[in-house]
């Protein structure tokens, strides 16, 4: 697995493979998986929280996340 995710769609797709993802988390990640528009600060923060909560790497600094 990568040390960081280069973009939020890549991070969202990785989260979708996590078995412990809740339905609400899955809906959020499914929406991000193929999104091209930038994330709001609130969305980017929740994505960071989910990555940490499920033991996945963070988004790359300066990566495509907002």
CSV table of N, CA and C in Angstrom, one decimal:
chain,number,residue,atom,x,y,z
A,1,UNK,N,0.8,-1.2,0.0
A,1,UNK,CA,0.0,0.0,0.0
A,1,UNK,C,0.9,1.2,0.0
A,2,UNK,N,0.4,2.3,-0.6
A,2,UNK,CA,1.2,3.5,-0.7
A,2,UNK,C,1.3,4.2,0.7
A,3,UNK,N,2.4,5.0,0.8
A,3,UNK,CA,2.6,5.8,2.0
A,3,UNK,C,1.6,6.9,2.1
A,4,UNK,N,1.1,7.5,1.0
A,4,UNK,CA,0.1,8.5,0.9
A,4,UNK,C,-0.7,8.3,-0.3
A,5,UNK,N,-1.9,8.9,-0.3
A,5,UNK,CA,-2.7,8.8,-1.5
A,5,UNK,C,-2.5,10.1,-2.3
A,6,UNK,N,-2.3,10.0,-3.6
A,6,UNK,CA,-2.1,11.2,-4.4
A,6,UNK,C,-3.3,12.1,-4.7
A,7,UNK,N,-4.5,11.5,-4.5
A,7,UNK,CA,-5.7,12.2,-4.8
A,7,UNK,C,-6.8,11.7,-3.9
A,8,UNK,N,-7.9,12.6,-3.7
A,8,UNK,CA,-9.0,12.1,-2.9
A,8,UNK,C,-9.8,11.0,-3.6
A,9,UNK,N,-9.9,10.9,-4.9
A,9,UNK,CA,-10.6,9.8,-5.5
A,9,UNK,C,-9.9,8.4,-5.2
A,10,UNK,N,-8.6,8.4,-5.2
A,10,UNK,CA,-7.8,7.2,-4.9
A,10,UNK,C,-8.1,6.8,-3.5
A,11,UNK,N,-8.1,7.8,-2.6
A,11,UNK,CA,-8.3,7.5,-1.2
A,11,UNK,C,-9.7,7.0,-1.0
A,12,UNK,N,-10.7,7.6,-1.6
A,12,UNK,CA,-12.1,7.1,-1.5
A,12,UNK,C,-12.2,5.7,-2.0
A,13,UNK,N,-11.6,5.4,-3.1
A,13,UNK,CA,-11.7,4.0,-3.6
A,13,UNK,C,-11.1,3.0,-2.7
A,14,UNK,N,-10.0,3.4,-2.0
A,14,UNK,CA,-9.4,2.5,-1.1
A,14,UNK,C,-10.3,2.3,0.1
A,15,UNK,N,-10.9,3.3,0.6
A,15,UNK,CA,-11.8,3.2,1.7
A,15,UNK,C,-13.0,2.3,1.4
A,16,UNK,N,-13.5,2.3,0.1
A,16,UNK,CA,-14.6,1.5,-0.2
A,16,UNK,C,-14.3,0.0,-0.1
A,17,UNK,N,-13.0,-0.4,-0.1
A,17,UNK,CA,-12.6,-1.8,0.1
A,17,UNK,C,-12.5,-2.2,1.6
A,18,UNK,N,-12.7,-1.3,2.5
A,18,UNK,CA,-12.6,-1.6,3.9
A,18,UNK,C,-13.9,-2.2,4.4
A,19,UNK,N,-13.8,-3.4,5.0
A,19,UNK,CA,-15.0,-4.1,5.4
A,19,UNK,C,-15.8,-3.4,6.5
A,20,UNK,N,-15.1,-2.6,7.4
A,20,UNK,CA,-15.8,-2.0,8.5
A,20,UNK,C,-16.4,-0.7,8.2
A,21,UNK,N,-16.4,-0.3,7.0
A,21,UNK,CA,-17.0,1.0,6.6
A,21,UNK,C,-18.5,1.0,6.8
A,22,UNK,N,-19.0,2.0,7.5
A,22,UNK,CA,-20.5,2.1,7.7
A,22,UNK,C,-21.2,2.5,6.4
A,23,UNK,N,-22.5,2.3,6.4
A,23,UNK,CA,-23.3,2.7,5.2
A,23,UNK,C,-23.1,4.2,4.9
A,24,UNK,N,-23.1,5.0,5.9
A,24,UNK,CA,-23.0,6.5,5.7
A,24,UNK,C,-21.6,6.8,5.1
A,25,UNK,N,-20.6,6.1,5.7
A,25,UNK,CA,-19.2,6.3,5.2
A,25,UNK,C,-19.1,5.8,3.7
A,26,UNK,N,-19.7,4.7,3.4
A,26,UNK,CA,-19.6,4.2,2.1
A,26,UNK,C,-20.3,5.1,1.1
A,27,UNK,N,-21.4,5.6,1.4
A,27,UNK,CA,-22.1,6.6,0.5
A,27,UNK,C,-21.2,7.8,0.3
A,28,UNK,N,-20.6,8.3,1.3
A,28,UNK,CA,-19.7,9.5,1.1
A,28,UNK,C,-18.6,9.1,0.2
A,29,UNK,N,-17.9,8.0,0.5
A,29,UNK,CA,-16.8,7.6,-0.3
A,29,UNK,C,-17.2,7.2,-1.8
A,30,UNK,N,-18.3,6.6,-1.9
A,30,UNK,CA,-18.8,6.3,-3.3
A,30,UNK,C,-19.0,7.6,-4.1
A,31,UNK,N,-19.5,8.7,-3.5
A,31,UNK,CA,-19.6,9.9,-4.1
A,31,UNK,C,-18.3,10.6,-4.5
A,32,UNK,N,-17.3,10.3,-3.7
A,32,UNK,CA,-16.0,10.9,-4.0
A,32,UNK,C,-15.1,10.1,-5.0
A,33,UNK,N,-15.4,8.9,-5.1
A,33,UNK,CA,-14.6,8.0,-5.9
A,33,UNK,C,-14.4,8.4,-7.3
A,34,UNK,N,-15.4,9.1,-7.9
A,34,UNK,CA,-15.3,9.5,-9.3
A,34,UNK,C,-15.6,11.0,-9.5
A,35,UNK,N,-15.5,11.7,-8.4
A,35,UNK,CA,-15.8,13.1,-8.4
A,35,UNK,C,-14.6,13.9,-9.0
A,36,UNK,N,-14.9,14.9,-9.8
A,36,UNK,CA,-13.8,15.7,-10.4
A,36,UNK,C,-13.8,17.1,-9.8
A,37,UNK,N,-14.9,17.6,-9.2
A,37,UNK,CA,-14.9,18.9,-8.5
A,37,UNK,C,-14.1,18.9,-7.2
A,38,UNK,N,-13.5,20.0,-6.9
A,38,UNK,CA,-12.8,20.1,-5.6
A,38,UNK,C,-13.7,19.8,-4.4
A,39,UNK,N,-13.1,19.4,-3.3
A,39,UNK,CA,-13.8,19.1,-2.1
A,39,UNK,C,-13.9,20.4,-1.3
A,40,UNK,N,-15.0,20.5,-0.5
A,40,UNK,CA,-15.1,21.6,0.5
A,40,UNK,C,-14.1,21.2,1.7
A,41,UNK,N,-13.9,22.2,2.5
A,41,UNK,CA,-13.0,22.0,3.7
A,41,UNK,C,-13.6,20.9,4.6
A,42,UNK,N,-14.9,20.9,4.7
A,42,UNK,CA,-15.6,19.9,5.6
A,42,UNK,C,-15.5,18.5,5.0
A,43,UNK,N,-15.6,18.4,3.7
A,43,UNK,CA,-15.5,17.1,3.0
A,43,UNK,C,-14.1,16.6,3.1
A,44,UNK,N,-13.1,17.4,2.9
A,44,UNK,CA,-11.7,17.0,3.0
A,44,UNK,C,-11.3,16.6,4.4
A,45,UNK,N,-11.9,17.3,5.4
A,45,UNK,CA,-11.6,16.9,6.8
A,45,UNK,C,-12.2,15.6,7.1
A,46,UNK,N,-13.4,15.3,6.7
A,46,UNK,CA,-14.1,14.0,6.9
A,46,UNK,C,-13.3,12.9,6.3
A,47,UNK,N,-12.8,13.1,5.1
A,47,UNK,CA,-12.0,12.1,4.4
A,47,UNK,C,-10.8,11.8,5.2
A,48,UNK,N,-10.1,12.9,5.6
A,48,UNK,CA,-8.9,12.6,6.5
A,48,UNK,C,-9.2,11.8,7.7
A,49,UNK,N,-10.4,12.1,8.3
A,49,UNK,CA,-10.8,11.4,9.5
A,49,UNK,C,-11.0,9.9,9.2
A,50,UNK,N,-11.7,9.7,8.1
A,50,UNK,CA,-12.0,8.3,7.7
A,50,UNK,C,-10.7,7.5,7.4
A,51,UNK,N,-9.8,8.1,6.7
A,51,UNK,CA,-8.6,7.4,6.4
A,51,UNK,C,-7.8,7.0,7.7
A,52,UNK,N,-7.8,8.0,8.6
A,52,UNK,CA,-7.2,7.7,9.9
A,52,UNK,C,-7.9,6.6,10.7
A,53,UNK,N,-9.2,6.7,10.8
A,53,UNK,CA,-10.1,5.8,11.5
A,53,UNK,C,-9.9,4.3,11.0
A,54,UNK,N,-9.7,4.2,9.7
A,54,UNK,CA,-9.6,2.9,9.1
A,54,UNK,C,-8.2,2.4,8.8
A,55,UNK,N,-7.2,3.1,9.4
A,55,UNK,CA,-5.8,2.7,9.3
A,55,UNK,C,-5.2,2.8,7.9
A,56,UNK,N,-5.7,3.7,7.1
A,56,UNK,CA,-5.2,3.9,5.8
A,56,UNK,C,-4.2,5.1,5.7
A,57,UNK,N,-3.3,5.2,4.8
A,57,UNK,CA,-2.4,6.3,4.6
A,57,UNK,C,-3.2,7.6,4.4
A,58,UNK,N,-2.5,8.7,4.7
A,58,UNK,CA,-3.2,10.1,4.5
A,58,UNK,C,-3.1,10.5,3.1
A,59,UNK,N,-3.7,11.6,2.8
A,59,UNK,CA,-3.6,12.2,1.5
A,59,UNK,C,-2.2,12.9,1.4
A,60,UNK,N,-1.6,12.9,0.2
A,60,UNK,CA,-0.3,13.5,0.0
A,60,UNK,C,-0.4,15.0,0.3
A,61,UNK,N,0.6,15.6,0.9
A,61,UNK,CA,0.7,17.0,1.0
A,61,UNK,C,0.7,17.7,-0.3
A,62,UNK,N,-0.2,18.6,-0.6
A,62,UNK,CA,-0.2,19.3,-1.9
A,62,UNK,C,-1.0,18.4,-2.9
A,63,UNK,N,-1.5,17.3,-2.4
A,63,UNK,CA,-2.2,16.4,-3.4
A,63,UNK,C,-3.6,17.0,-3.7
A,64,UNK,N,-4.2,16.3,-4.6
A,64,UNK,CA,-5.5,16.8,-5.1
A,64,UNK,C,-6.6,16.5,-4.0
A,65,UNK,N,-6.8,17.4,-3.1
A,65,UNK,CA,-7.8,17.1,-2.1
A,65,UNK,C,-8.8,18.2,-1.9
A,66,UNK,N,-8.5,19.4,-2.3
A,66,UNK,CA,-9.5,20.5,-2.0
A,66,UNK,C,-9.6,21.3,-3.3
